[in-house]
PDB file of C-alpha atoms in Angstrom:
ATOM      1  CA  UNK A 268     129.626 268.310 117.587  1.00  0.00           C
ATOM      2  CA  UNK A 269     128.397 266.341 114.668  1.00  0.00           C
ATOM      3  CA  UNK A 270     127.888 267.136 110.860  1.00  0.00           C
ATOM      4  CA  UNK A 271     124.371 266.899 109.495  1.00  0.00           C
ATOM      5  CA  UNK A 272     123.245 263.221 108.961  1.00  0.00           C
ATOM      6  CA  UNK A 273     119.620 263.311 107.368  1.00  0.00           C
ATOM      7  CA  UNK A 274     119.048 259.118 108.394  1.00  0.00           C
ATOM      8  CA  UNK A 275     119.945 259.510 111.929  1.00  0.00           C
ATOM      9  CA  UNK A 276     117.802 262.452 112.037  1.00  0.00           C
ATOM     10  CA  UNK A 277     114.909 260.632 110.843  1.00  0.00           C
ATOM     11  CA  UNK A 278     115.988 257.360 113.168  1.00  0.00           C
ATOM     12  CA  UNK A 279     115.745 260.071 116.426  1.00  0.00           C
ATOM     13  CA  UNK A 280     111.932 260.979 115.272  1.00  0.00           C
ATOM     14  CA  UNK A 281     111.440 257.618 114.667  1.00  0.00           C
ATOM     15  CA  UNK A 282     112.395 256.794 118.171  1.00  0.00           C
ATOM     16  CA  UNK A 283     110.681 259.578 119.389  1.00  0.00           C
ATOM     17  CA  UNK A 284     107.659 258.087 118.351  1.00  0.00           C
ATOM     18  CA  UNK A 285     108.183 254.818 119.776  1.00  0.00           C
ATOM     19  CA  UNK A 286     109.381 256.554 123.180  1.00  0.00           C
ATOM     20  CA  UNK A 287     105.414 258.303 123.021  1.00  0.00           C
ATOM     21  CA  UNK A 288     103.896 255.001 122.441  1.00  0.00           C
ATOM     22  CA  UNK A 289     105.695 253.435 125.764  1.00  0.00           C
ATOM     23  CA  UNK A 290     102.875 254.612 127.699  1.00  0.00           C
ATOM     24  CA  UNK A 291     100.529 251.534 125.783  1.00  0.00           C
ATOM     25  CA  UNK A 292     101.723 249.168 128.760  1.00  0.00           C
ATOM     26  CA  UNK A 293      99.049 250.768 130.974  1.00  0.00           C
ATOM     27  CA  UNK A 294      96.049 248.942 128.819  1.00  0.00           C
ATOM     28  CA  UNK A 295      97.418 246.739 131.359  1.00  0.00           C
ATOM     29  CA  UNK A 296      95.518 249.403 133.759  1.00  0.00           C
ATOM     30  CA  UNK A 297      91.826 248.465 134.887  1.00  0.00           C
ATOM     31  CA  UNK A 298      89.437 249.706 131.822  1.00  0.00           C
ATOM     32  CA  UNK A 299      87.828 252.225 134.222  1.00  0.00           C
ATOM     33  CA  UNK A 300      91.108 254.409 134.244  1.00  0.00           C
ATOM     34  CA  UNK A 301      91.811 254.310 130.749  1.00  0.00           C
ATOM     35  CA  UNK A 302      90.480 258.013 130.528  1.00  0.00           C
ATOM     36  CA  UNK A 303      91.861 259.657 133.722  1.00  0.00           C
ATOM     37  CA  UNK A 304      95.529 257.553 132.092  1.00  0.00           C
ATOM     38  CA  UNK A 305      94.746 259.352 128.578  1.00  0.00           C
ATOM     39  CA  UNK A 306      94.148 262.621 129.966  1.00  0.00           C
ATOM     40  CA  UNK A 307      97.261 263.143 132.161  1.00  0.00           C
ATOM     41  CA  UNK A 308      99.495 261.456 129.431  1.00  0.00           C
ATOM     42  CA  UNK A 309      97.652 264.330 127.425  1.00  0.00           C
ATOM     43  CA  UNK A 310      98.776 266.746 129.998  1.00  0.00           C
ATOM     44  CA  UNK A 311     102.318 265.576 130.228  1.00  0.00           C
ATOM     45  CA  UNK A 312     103.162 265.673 126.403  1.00  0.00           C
ATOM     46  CA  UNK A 313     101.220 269.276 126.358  1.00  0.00           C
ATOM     47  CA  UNK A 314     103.136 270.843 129.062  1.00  0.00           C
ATOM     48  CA  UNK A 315     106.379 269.353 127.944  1.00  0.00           C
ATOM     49  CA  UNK A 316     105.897 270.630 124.459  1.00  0.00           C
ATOM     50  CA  UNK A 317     105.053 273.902 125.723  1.00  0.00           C
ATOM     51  CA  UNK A 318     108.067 274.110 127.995  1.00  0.00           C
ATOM     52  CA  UNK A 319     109.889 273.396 124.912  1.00  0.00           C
ATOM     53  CA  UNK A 320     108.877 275.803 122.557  1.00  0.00           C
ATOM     54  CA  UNK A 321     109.119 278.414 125.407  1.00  0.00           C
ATOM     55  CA  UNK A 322     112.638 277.615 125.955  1.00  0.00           C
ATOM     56  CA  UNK A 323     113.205 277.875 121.688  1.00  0.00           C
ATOM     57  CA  UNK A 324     111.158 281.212 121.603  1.00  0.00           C
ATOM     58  CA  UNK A 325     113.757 282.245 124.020  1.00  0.00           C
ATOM     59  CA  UNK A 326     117.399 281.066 123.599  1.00  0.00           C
ATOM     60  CA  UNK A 327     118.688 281.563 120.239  1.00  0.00           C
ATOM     61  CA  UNK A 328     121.542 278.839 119.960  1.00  0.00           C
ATOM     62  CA  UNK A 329     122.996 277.743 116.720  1.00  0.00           C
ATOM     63  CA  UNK A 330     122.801 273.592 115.806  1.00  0.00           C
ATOM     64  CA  UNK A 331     126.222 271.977 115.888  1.00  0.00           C
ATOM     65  CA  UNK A 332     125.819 271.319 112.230  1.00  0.00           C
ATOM     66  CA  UNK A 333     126.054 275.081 111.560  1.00  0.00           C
ATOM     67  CA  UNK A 334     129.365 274.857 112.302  1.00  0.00           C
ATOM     68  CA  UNK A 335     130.045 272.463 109.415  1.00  0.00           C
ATOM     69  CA  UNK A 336     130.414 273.067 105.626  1.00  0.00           C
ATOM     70  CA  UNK A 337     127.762 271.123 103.907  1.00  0.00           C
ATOM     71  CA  UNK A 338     124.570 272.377 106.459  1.00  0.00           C
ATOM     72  CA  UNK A 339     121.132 271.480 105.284  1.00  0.00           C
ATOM     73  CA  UNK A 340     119.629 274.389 102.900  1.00  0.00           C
ATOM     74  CA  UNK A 341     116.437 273.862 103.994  1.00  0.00           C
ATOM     75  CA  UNK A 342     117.046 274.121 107.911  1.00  0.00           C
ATOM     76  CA  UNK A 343     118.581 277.277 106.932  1.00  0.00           C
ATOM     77  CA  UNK A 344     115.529 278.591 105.013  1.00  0.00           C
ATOM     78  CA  UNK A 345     112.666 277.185 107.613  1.00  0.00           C
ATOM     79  CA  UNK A 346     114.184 278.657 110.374  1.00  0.00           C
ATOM     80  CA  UNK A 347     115.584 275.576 112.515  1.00  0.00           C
ATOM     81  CA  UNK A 348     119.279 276.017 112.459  1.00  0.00           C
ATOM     82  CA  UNK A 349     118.892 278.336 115.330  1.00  0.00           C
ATOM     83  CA  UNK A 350     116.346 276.244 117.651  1.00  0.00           C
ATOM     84  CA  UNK A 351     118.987 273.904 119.299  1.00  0.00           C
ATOM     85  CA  UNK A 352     118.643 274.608 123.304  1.00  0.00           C
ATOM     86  CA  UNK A 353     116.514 272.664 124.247  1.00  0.00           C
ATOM     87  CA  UNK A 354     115.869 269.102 122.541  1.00  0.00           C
ATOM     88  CA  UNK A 355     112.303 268.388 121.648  1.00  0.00           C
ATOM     89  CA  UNK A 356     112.538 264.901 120.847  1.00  0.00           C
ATOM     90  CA  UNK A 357     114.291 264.264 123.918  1.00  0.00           C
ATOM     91  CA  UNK A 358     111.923 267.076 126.175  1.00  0.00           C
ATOM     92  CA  UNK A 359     109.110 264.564 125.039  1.00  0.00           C
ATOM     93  CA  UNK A 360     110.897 261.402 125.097  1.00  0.00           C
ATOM     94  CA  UNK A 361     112.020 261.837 128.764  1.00  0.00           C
ATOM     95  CA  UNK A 362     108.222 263.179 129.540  1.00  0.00           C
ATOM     96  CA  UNK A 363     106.658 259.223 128.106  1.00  0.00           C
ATOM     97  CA  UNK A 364     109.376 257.779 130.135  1.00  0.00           C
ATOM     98  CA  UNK A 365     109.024 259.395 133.290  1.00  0.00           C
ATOM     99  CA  UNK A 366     104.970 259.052 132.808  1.00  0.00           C
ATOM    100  CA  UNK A 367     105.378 255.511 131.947  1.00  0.00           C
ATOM    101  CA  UNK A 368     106.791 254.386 134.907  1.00  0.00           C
ATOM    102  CA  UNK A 369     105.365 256.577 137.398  1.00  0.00           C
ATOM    103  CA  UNK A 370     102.488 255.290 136.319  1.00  0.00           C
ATOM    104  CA  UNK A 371     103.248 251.572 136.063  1.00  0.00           C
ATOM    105  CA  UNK A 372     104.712 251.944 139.184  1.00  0.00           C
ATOM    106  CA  UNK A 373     101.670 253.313 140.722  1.00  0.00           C
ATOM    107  CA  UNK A 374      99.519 250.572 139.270  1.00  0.00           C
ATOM    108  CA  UNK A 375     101.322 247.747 139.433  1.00  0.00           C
ATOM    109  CA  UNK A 376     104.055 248.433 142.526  1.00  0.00           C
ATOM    110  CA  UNK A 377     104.846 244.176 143.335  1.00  0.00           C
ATOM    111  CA  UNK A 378     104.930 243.400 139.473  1.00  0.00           C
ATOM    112  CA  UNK A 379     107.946 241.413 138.004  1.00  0.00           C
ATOM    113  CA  UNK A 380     107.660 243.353 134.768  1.00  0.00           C
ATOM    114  CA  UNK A 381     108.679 246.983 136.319  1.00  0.00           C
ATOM    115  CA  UNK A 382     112.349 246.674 135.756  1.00  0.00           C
ATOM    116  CA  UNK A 383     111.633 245.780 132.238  1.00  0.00           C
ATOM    117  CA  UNK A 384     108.987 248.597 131.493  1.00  0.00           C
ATOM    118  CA  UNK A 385     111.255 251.292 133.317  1.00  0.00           C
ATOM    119  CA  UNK A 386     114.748 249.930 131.131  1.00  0.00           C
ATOM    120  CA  UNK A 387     112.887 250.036 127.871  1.00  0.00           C
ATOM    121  CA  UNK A 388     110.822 253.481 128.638  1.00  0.00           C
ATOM    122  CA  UNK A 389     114.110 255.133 129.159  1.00  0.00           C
ATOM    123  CA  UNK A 390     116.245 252.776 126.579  1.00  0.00           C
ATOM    124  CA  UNK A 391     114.003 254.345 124.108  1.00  0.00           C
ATOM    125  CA  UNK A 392     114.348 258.415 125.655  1.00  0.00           C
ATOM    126  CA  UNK A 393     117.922 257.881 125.770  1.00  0.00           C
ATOM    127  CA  UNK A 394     118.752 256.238 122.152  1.00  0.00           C
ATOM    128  CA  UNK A 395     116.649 259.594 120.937  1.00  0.00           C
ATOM    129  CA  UNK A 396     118.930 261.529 122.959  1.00  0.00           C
ATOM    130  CA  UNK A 397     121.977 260.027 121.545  1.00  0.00           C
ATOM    131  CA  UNK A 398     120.738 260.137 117.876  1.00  0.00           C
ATOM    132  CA  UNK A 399     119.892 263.764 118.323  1.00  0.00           C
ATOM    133  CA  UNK A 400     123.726 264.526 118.903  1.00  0.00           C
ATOM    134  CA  UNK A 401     125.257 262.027 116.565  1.00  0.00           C
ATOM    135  CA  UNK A 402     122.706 263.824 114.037  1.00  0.00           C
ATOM    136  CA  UNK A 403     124.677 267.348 114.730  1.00  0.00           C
ATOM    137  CA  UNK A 404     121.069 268.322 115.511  1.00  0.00           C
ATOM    138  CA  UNK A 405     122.062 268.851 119.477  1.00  0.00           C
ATOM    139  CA  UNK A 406     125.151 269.659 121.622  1.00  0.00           C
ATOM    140  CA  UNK A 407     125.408 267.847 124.905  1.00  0.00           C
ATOM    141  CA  UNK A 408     124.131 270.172 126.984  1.00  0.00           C
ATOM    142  CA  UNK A 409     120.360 270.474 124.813  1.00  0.00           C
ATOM    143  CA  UNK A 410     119.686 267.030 125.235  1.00  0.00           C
ATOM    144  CA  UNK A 411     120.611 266.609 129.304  1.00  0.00           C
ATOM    145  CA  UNK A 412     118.383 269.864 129.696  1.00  0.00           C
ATOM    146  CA  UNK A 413     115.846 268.242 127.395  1.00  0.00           C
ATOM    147  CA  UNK A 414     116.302 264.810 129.378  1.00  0.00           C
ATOM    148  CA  UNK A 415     115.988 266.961 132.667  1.00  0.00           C
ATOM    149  CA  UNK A 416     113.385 269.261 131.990  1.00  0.00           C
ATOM    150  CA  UNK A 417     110.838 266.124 130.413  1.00  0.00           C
ATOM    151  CA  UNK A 418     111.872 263.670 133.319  1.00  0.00           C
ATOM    152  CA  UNK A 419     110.514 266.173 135.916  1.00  0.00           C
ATOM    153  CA  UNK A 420     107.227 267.318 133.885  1.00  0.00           C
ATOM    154  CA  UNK A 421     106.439 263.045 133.532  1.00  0.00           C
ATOM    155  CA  UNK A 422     106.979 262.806 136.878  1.00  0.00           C
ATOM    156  CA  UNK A 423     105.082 265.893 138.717  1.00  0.00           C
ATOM    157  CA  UNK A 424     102.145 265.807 136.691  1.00  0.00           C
ATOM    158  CA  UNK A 425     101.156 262.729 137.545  1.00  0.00           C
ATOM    159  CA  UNK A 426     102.286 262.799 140.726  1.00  0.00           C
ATOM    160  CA  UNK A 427     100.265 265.983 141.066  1.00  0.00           C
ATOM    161  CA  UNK A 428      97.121 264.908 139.690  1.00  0.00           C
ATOM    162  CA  UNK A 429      97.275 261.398 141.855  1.00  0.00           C
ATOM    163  CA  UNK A 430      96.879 264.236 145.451  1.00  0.00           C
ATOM    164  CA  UNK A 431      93.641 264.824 144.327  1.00  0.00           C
ATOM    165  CA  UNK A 432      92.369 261.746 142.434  1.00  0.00           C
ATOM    166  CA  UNK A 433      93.037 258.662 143.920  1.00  0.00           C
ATOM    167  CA  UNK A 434      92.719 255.590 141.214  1.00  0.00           C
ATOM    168  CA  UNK A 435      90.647 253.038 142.668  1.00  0.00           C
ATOM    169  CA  UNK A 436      93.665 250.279 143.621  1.00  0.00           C
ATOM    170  CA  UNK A 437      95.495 252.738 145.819  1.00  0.00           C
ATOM    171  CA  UNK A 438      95.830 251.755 149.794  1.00  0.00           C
ATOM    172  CA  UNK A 439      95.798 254.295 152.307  1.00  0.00           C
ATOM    173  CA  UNK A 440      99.129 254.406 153.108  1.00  0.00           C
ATOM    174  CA  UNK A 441     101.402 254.027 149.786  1.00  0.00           C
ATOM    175  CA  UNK A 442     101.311 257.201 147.288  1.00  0.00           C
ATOM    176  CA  UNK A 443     102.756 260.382 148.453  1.00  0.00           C
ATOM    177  CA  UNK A 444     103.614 262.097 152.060  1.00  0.00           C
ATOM    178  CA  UNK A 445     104.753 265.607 152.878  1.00  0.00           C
ATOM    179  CA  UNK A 446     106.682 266.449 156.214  1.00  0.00           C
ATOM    180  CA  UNK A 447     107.020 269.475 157.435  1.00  0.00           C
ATOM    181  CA  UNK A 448     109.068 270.600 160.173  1.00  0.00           C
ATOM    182  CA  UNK A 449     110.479 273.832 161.304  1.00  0.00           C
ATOM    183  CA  UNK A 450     113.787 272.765 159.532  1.00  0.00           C
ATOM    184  CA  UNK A 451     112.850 270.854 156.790  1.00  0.00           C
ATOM    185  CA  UNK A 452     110.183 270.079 154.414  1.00  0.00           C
ATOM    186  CA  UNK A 453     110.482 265.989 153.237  1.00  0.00           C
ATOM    187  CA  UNK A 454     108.465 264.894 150.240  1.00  0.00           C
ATOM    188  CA  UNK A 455     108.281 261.034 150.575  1.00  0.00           C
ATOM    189  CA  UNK A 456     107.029 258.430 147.579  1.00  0.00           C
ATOM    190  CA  UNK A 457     106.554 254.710 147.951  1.00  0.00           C
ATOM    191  CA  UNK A 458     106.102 252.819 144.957  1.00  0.00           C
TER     192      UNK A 458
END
């Protein structure tokens, strides 16, 4: 648990934003998918914000800060103090990441640059993550939910949207399999 710090809470929006904007590596993407790319980034970031604000609506959980002399008036007054399970920033943060290089992976599986784009996409999540507990904003456990719950969302809905629409560079045989046997069901991705 941290005190309040008002500049490291504005540094973890701050890299919230830049975590959104990771997604701006797929104007690498052929011009032709530049909408369906828009519209299921659209869908990731609204379904992770509305997983959020479900989870706020419904857990009432006190920000570490609250717990030190000196909390912020005004969080008091708006309301906030009590919104800490789960972390937005980091719900959304993890979602860009997770979209980013599903995405990048999908479009470009033999390029040299995927290491890079995956380290930074998640570089940025987690430096959100970790401002959003040094700012006493968090506790541990609202940012690895937040890290969890936005990692999965960037992940299926793409993944779920690319079973019905196939962009035009995908082969036959990479994407997505499902097994099914009387024991088991295997999901199987190749990127």
């Amino acid at each position: 648990m941290n005190p309040y710090s008002k500049t490291l809470d504005y540094a973890g929006t701050g890299f919230t934003a830049l975590s959104l904007l990771s997604p701006a590596v797929m104007f690498a993407a052929p011009k032709e998918d530049y909408w369906k790319i828009g519209i299921e980034y659209a869908e990731t970031i609204a379904l992770a914000y509305g997983v959020k604000e479900l989870f706020k609506m419904n857990v009432s959980r006190a920000r570490p800060y609250m717990y030190f002399d000196g909390a912020p008036v005004e969080k008091y007054e708006d309301g906030d103090w009590d919104d800490s399970f789960i972390s937005g920033h980091t719900t959304l943060s993890f979602a860009a990441a997770s979209f980013t290089t599903f995405m990048y992976c999908q479009y470009f599986p033999d390029s040299r640059y995927k290491p890079l784009v995956i380290a930074g996409s998640y570089s940025l999540a987690a430096v959100t993550a970790g401002l959003r507990l040094a700012s006493g904003n968090h506790f541990l456990t609202d940012v690895l939910c937040g890290a969890a719950v936005g990692t999965s969302i960037g992940f299926l809905v793409p993944l779920v949207n690319s079973l019905w629409f196939k962009p035009s560079f995908a082969k036959k045989d990479s994407c997505f399999e499902v097994n099914v046997s009387p024991t088991a069901l295997m999901f199987k991705y190749n990127f």
